[in-house]
Short mmCIF file of C-alpha atoms in Angstrom, two decimals:
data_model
loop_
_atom_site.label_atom_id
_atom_site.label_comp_id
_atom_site.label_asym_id
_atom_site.label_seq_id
_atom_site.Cartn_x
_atom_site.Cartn_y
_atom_site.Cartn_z
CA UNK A 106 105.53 73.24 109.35
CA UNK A 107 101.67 71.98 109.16
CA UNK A 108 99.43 74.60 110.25
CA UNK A 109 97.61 74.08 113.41
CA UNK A 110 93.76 74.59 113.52
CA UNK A 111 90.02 73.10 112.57
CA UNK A 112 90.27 69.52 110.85
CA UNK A 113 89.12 69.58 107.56
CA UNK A 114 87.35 67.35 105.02
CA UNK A 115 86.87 66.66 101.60
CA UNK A 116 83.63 67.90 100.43
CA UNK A 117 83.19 68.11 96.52
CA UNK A 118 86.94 68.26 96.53
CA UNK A 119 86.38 71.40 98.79
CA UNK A 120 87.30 71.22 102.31
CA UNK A 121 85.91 73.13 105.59
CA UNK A 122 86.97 75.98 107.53
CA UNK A 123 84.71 75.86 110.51
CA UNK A 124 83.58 79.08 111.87
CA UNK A 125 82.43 80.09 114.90
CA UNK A 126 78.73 79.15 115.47
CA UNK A 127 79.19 75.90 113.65
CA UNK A 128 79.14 77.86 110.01
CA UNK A 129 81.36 76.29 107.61
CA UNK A 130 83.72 77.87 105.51
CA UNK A 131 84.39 75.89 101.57
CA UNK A 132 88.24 76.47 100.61
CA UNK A 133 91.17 75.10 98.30
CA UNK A 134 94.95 75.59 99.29
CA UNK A 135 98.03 74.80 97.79
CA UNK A 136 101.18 74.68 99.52
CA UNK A 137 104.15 76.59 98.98
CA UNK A 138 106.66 79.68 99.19
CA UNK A 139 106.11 82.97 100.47
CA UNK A 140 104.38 85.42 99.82
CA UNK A 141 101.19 83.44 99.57
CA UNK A 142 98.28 84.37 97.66
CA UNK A 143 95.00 85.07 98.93
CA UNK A 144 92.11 85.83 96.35
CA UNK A 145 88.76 87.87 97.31
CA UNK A 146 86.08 86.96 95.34
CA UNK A 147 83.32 89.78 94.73
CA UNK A 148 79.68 90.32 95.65
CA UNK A 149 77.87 86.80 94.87
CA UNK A 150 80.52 85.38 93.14
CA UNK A 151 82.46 81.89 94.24
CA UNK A 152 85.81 80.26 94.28
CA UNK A 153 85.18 79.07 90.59
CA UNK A 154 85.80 82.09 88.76
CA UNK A 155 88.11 82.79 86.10
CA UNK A 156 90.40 84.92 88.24
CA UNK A 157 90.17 82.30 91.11
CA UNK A 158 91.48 79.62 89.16
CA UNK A 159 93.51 81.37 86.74
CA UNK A 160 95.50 82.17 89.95
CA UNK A 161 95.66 78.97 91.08
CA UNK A 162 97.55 77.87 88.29
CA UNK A 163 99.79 80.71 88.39
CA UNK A 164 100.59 79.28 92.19
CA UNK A 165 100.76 76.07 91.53
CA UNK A 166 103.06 76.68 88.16
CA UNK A 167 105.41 78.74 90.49
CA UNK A 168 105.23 77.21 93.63
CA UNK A 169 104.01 79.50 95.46
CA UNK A 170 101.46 79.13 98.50
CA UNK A 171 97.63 79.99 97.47
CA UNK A 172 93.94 79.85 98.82
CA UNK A 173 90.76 80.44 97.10
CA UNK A 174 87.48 80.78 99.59
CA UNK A 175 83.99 81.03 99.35
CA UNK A 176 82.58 83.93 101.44
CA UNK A 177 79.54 82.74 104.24
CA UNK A 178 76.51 82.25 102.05
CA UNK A 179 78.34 81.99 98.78
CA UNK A 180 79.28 79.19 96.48
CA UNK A 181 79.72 76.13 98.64
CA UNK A 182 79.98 77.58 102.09
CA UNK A 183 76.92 77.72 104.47
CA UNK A 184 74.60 80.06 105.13
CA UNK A 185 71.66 82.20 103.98
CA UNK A 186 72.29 85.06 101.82
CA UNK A 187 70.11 87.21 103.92
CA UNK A 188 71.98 86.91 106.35
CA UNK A 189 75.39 88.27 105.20
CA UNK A 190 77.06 91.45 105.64
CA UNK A 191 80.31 93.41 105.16
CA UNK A 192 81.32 92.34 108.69
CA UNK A 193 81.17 88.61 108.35
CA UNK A 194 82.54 88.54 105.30
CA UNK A 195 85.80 90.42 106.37
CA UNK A 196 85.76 87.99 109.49
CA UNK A 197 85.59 85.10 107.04
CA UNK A 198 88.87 86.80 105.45
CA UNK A 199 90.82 87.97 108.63
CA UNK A 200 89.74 83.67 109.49
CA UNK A 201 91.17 82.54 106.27
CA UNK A 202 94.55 84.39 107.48
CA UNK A 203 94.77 83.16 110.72
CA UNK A 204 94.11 79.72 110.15
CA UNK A 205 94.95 78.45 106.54
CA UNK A 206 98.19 80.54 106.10
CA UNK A 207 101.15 80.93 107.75
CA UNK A 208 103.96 83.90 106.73
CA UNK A 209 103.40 87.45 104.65
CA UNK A 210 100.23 87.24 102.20
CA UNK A 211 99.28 89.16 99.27
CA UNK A 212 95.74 89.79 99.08
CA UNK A 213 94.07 89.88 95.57
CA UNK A 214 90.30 91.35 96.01
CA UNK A 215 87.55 91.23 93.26
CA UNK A 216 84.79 93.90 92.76
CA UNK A 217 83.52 93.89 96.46
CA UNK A 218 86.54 91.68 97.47
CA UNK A 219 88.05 94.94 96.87
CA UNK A 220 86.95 96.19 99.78
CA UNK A 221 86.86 92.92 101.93
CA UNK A 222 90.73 93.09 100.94
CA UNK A 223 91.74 96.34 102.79
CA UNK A 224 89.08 95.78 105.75
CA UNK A 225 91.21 92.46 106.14
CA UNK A 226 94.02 94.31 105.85
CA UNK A 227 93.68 96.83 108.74
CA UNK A 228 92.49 93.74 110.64
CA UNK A 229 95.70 91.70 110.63
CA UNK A 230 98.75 94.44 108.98
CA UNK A 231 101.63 92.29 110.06
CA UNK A 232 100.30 89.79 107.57
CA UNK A 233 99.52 91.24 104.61
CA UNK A 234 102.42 92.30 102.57
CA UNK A 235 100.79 93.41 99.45
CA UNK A 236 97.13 94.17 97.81
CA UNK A 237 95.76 93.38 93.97
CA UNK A 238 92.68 95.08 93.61
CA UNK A 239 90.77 93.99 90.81
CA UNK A 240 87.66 96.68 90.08
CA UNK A 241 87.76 97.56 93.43
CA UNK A 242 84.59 98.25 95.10
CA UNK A 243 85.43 99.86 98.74
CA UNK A 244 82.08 101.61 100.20
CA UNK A 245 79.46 99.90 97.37
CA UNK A 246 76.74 100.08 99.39
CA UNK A 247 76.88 103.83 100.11
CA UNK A 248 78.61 104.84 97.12
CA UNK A 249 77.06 103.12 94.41
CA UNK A 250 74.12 100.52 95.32
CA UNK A 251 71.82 103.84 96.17
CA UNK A 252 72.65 105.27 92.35
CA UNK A 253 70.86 102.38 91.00
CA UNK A 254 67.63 102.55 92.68
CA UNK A 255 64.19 104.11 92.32
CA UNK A 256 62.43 106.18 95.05
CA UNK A 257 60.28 103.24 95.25
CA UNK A 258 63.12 100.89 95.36
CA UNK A 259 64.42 102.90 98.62
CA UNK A 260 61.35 102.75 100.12
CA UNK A 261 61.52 98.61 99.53
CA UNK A 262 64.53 98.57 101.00
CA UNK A 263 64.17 100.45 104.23
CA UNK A 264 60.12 99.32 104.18
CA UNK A 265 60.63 95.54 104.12
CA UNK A 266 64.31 95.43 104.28
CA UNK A 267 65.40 93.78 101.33
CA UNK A 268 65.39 94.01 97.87
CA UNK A 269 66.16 91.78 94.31
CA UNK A 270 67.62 93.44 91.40
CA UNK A 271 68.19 92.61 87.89
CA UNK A 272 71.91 91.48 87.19
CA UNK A 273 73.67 90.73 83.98
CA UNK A 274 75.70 88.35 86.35
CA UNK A 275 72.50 86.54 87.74
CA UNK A 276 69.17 85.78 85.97
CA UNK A 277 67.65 85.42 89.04
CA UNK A 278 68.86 88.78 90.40
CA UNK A 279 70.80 89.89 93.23
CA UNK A 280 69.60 90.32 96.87
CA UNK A 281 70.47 93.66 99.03
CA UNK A 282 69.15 94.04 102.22
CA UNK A 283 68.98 96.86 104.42
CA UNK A 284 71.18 94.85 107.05
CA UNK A 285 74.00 94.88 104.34
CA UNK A 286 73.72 98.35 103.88
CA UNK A 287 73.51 99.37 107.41
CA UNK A 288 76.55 97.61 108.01
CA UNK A 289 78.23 98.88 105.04
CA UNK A 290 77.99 102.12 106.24
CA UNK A 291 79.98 100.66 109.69
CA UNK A 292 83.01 99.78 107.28
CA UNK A 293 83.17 102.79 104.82
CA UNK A 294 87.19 103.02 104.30
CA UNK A 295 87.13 105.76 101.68
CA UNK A 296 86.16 108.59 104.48
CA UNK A 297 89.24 109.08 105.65
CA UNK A 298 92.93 108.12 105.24
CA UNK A 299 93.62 104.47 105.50
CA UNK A 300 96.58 103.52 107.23
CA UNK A 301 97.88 100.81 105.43
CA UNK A 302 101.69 101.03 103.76
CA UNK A 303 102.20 97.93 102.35
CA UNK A 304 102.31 98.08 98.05
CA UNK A 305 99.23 98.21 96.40
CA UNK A 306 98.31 97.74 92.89
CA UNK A 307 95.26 98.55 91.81
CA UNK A 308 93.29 97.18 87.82
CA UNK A 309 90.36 98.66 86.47
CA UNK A 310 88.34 98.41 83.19
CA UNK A 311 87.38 102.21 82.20
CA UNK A 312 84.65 100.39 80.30
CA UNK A 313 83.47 98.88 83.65
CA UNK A 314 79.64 99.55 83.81
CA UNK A 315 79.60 97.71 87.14
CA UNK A 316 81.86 99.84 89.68
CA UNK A 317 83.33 102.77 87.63
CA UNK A 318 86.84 103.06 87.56
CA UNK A 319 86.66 106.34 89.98
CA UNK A 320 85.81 104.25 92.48
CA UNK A 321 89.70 102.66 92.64
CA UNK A 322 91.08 106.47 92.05
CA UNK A 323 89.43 107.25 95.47
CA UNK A 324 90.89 104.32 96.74
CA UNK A 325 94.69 104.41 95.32
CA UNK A 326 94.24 108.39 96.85
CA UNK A 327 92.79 107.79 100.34
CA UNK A 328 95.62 104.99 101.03
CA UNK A 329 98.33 106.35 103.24
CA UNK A 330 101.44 104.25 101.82
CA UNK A 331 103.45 105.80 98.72
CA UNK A 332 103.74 102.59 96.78
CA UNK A 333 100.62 102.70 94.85
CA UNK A 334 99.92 102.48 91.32
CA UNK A 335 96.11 102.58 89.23
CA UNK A 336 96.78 100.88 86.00
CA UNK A 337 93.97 101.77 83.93
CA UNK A 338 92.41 99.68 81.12
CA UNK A 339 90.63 101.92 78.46
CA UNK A 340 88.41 98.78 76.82
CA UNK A 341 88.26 96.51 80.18
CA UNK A 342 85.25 95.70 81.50
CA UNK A 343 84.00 94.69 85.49
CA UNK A 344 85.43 90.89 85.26
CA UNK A 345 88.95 91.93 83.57
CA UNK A 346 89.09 88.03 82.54
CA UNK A 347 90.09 88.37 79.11
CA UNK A 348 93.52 86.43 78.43
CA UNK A 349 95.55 89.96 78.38
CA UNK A 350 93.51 90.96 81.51
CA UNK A 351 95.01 87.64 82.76
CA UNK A 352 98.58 88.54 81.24
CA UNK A 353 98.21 91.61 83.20
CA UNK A 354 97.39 90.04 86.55
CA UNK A 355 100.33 87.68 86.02
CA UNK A 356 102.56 90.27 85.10
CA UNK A 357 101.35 92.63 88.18
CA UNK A 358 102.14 89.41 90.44
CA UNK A 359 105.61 88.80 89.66
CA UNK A 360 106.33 92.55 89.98
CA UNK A 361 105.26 92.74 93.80
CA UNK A 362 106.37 88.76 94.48
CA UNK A 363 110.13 90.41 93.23
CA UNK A 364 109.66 92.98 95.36
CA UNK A 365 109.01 92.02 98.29
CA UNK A 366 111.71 89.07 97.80
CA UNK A 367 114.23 92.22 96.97
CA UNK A 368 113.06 94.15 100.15
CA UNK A 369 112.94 91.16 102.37
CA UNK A 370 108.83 92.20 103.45
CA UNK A 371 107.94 88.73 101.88
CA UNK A 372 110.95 86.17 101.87
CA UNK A 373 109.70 83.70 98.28
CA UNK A 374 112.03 80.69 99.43
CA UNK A 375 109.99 79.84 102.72
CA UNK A 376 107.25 77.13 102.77
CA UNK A 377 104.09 77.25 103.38
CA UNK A 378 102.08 74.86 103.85
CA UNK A 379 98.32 73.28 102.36
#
């Protein structure tokens, strides 16, 4: 059955999601079964990536239903980076949902998709049926993003609220501002129990240098649901996008895809469409 919703159109074989206030939203889909497959890219990153397309092929080889996004203010969506925070970018997800799928999802979050994952997640529970976290990075900008700076870097930050720093990711640097922060600190999930039961698997490099692999240990422990699993990987790093990092995504997939099918959370013989 074709999805109602926004009219879309090709742009840079992209099409649009529009948003509420006119912003616009860059996505791929494919159609097919159920469980679809949602990925979550990570702090600055686009719907280009390895993992992003990797996973697309994995969809499209097993005909299953799949999207790939670009966050407001990233890749080929609109927007100004200054302007983007935790909050939007889980609306952009919980949007994504709601209007570009239809049936039980599985979630696959990135770095900070990590987190934009299980925000999503508490947002619309009847939909998600599983979550792939890859380096998970719940709570960044309280947990981690402070590490990294200076005294006078803080002082930056709160003074003229914002701040570049040097990333191996970006030779111009990334931008933090203290509007992302502030509202990170709104959507901290790893303060409490989170009270989601659906199976989680969670991937991380123990060579990460990014987000250490601790940070998914807090994660896997604070999540209320029994079905969760940390698989370690001693020489990984943040991107895990090595072809056995791949193999292991894959594999990770058709484990949760089988059962769900087995417990009847996620039929895999109903359409979906794109």
């Amino acid at each position: 059955m074709p999805i109602p919703g926004p009219a879309t159109q090709p742009v840079d074989s992209a099409a649009i999601l529009t948003r509420e206030g006119g912003a616009t939203i860059a996505y791929h889909r494919l159609a097919g079964a159920t469980p679809g497959i949602i990925f979550l890219g990570g702090f600055r990153s686009d719907m280009t990536g390895t993992k992003a397309l990797f996973l697309q092929n994995y969809c499209r080889e097993h005909g299953r239903a799949y999207v790939r996004f670009d966050y407001f203010a990233h890749g080929r969506s609109s927007g100004d980076f200054a302007d983007g925070t935790i909050s939007r970018w889980r609306d952009d997800a919980a949007a994504v949902i709601d209007s570009l799928t239809e049936g039980p999802q599985i979630l696959i979050g990135s770095s900070m998709g990590g987190w934009i994952m299980v925000l999503a997640a508490l947002a619309r529970p009847t939909r998600v049926a599983a979550l792939i976290g890859i380096a998970a990075a719940p709570d960044f900008t309280t947990d981690l993003l402070p590490r990294r700076l200076s005294e006078a870097q803080r002082r930056t930050l709160l003074n003229e609220g914002r701040l570049v720093l040097d990333s191996p990711y970006d030779p111009a640097g990334y931008l933090y501002t203290r509007a992302l922060v502030e509202d990170g600190d709104r959507n901290l999930v790893l303060r409490g129990d989170i009270p989601l039961a659906c199976p989680v698997r969670l991937l991380h490099g123990m060579a990460d240098e990014s987000v250490p692999w601790p940070q998914s240990l807090k994660l896997a422990e604070r999540l209320a649901g029994a079905d969760v699993t940390l698989t370690l990987v001693k020489d990984g790093d943040h991107r895990l996008s090595r072809d056995q990092d791949l193999a292991r995504l894959a594999a990770t997939l058709d484990e949760l895809c089988a059962k769900l099918a087995a417990s009847r959370c996620g039929p895999s013989d109903g359409p979906s469409s794109g």
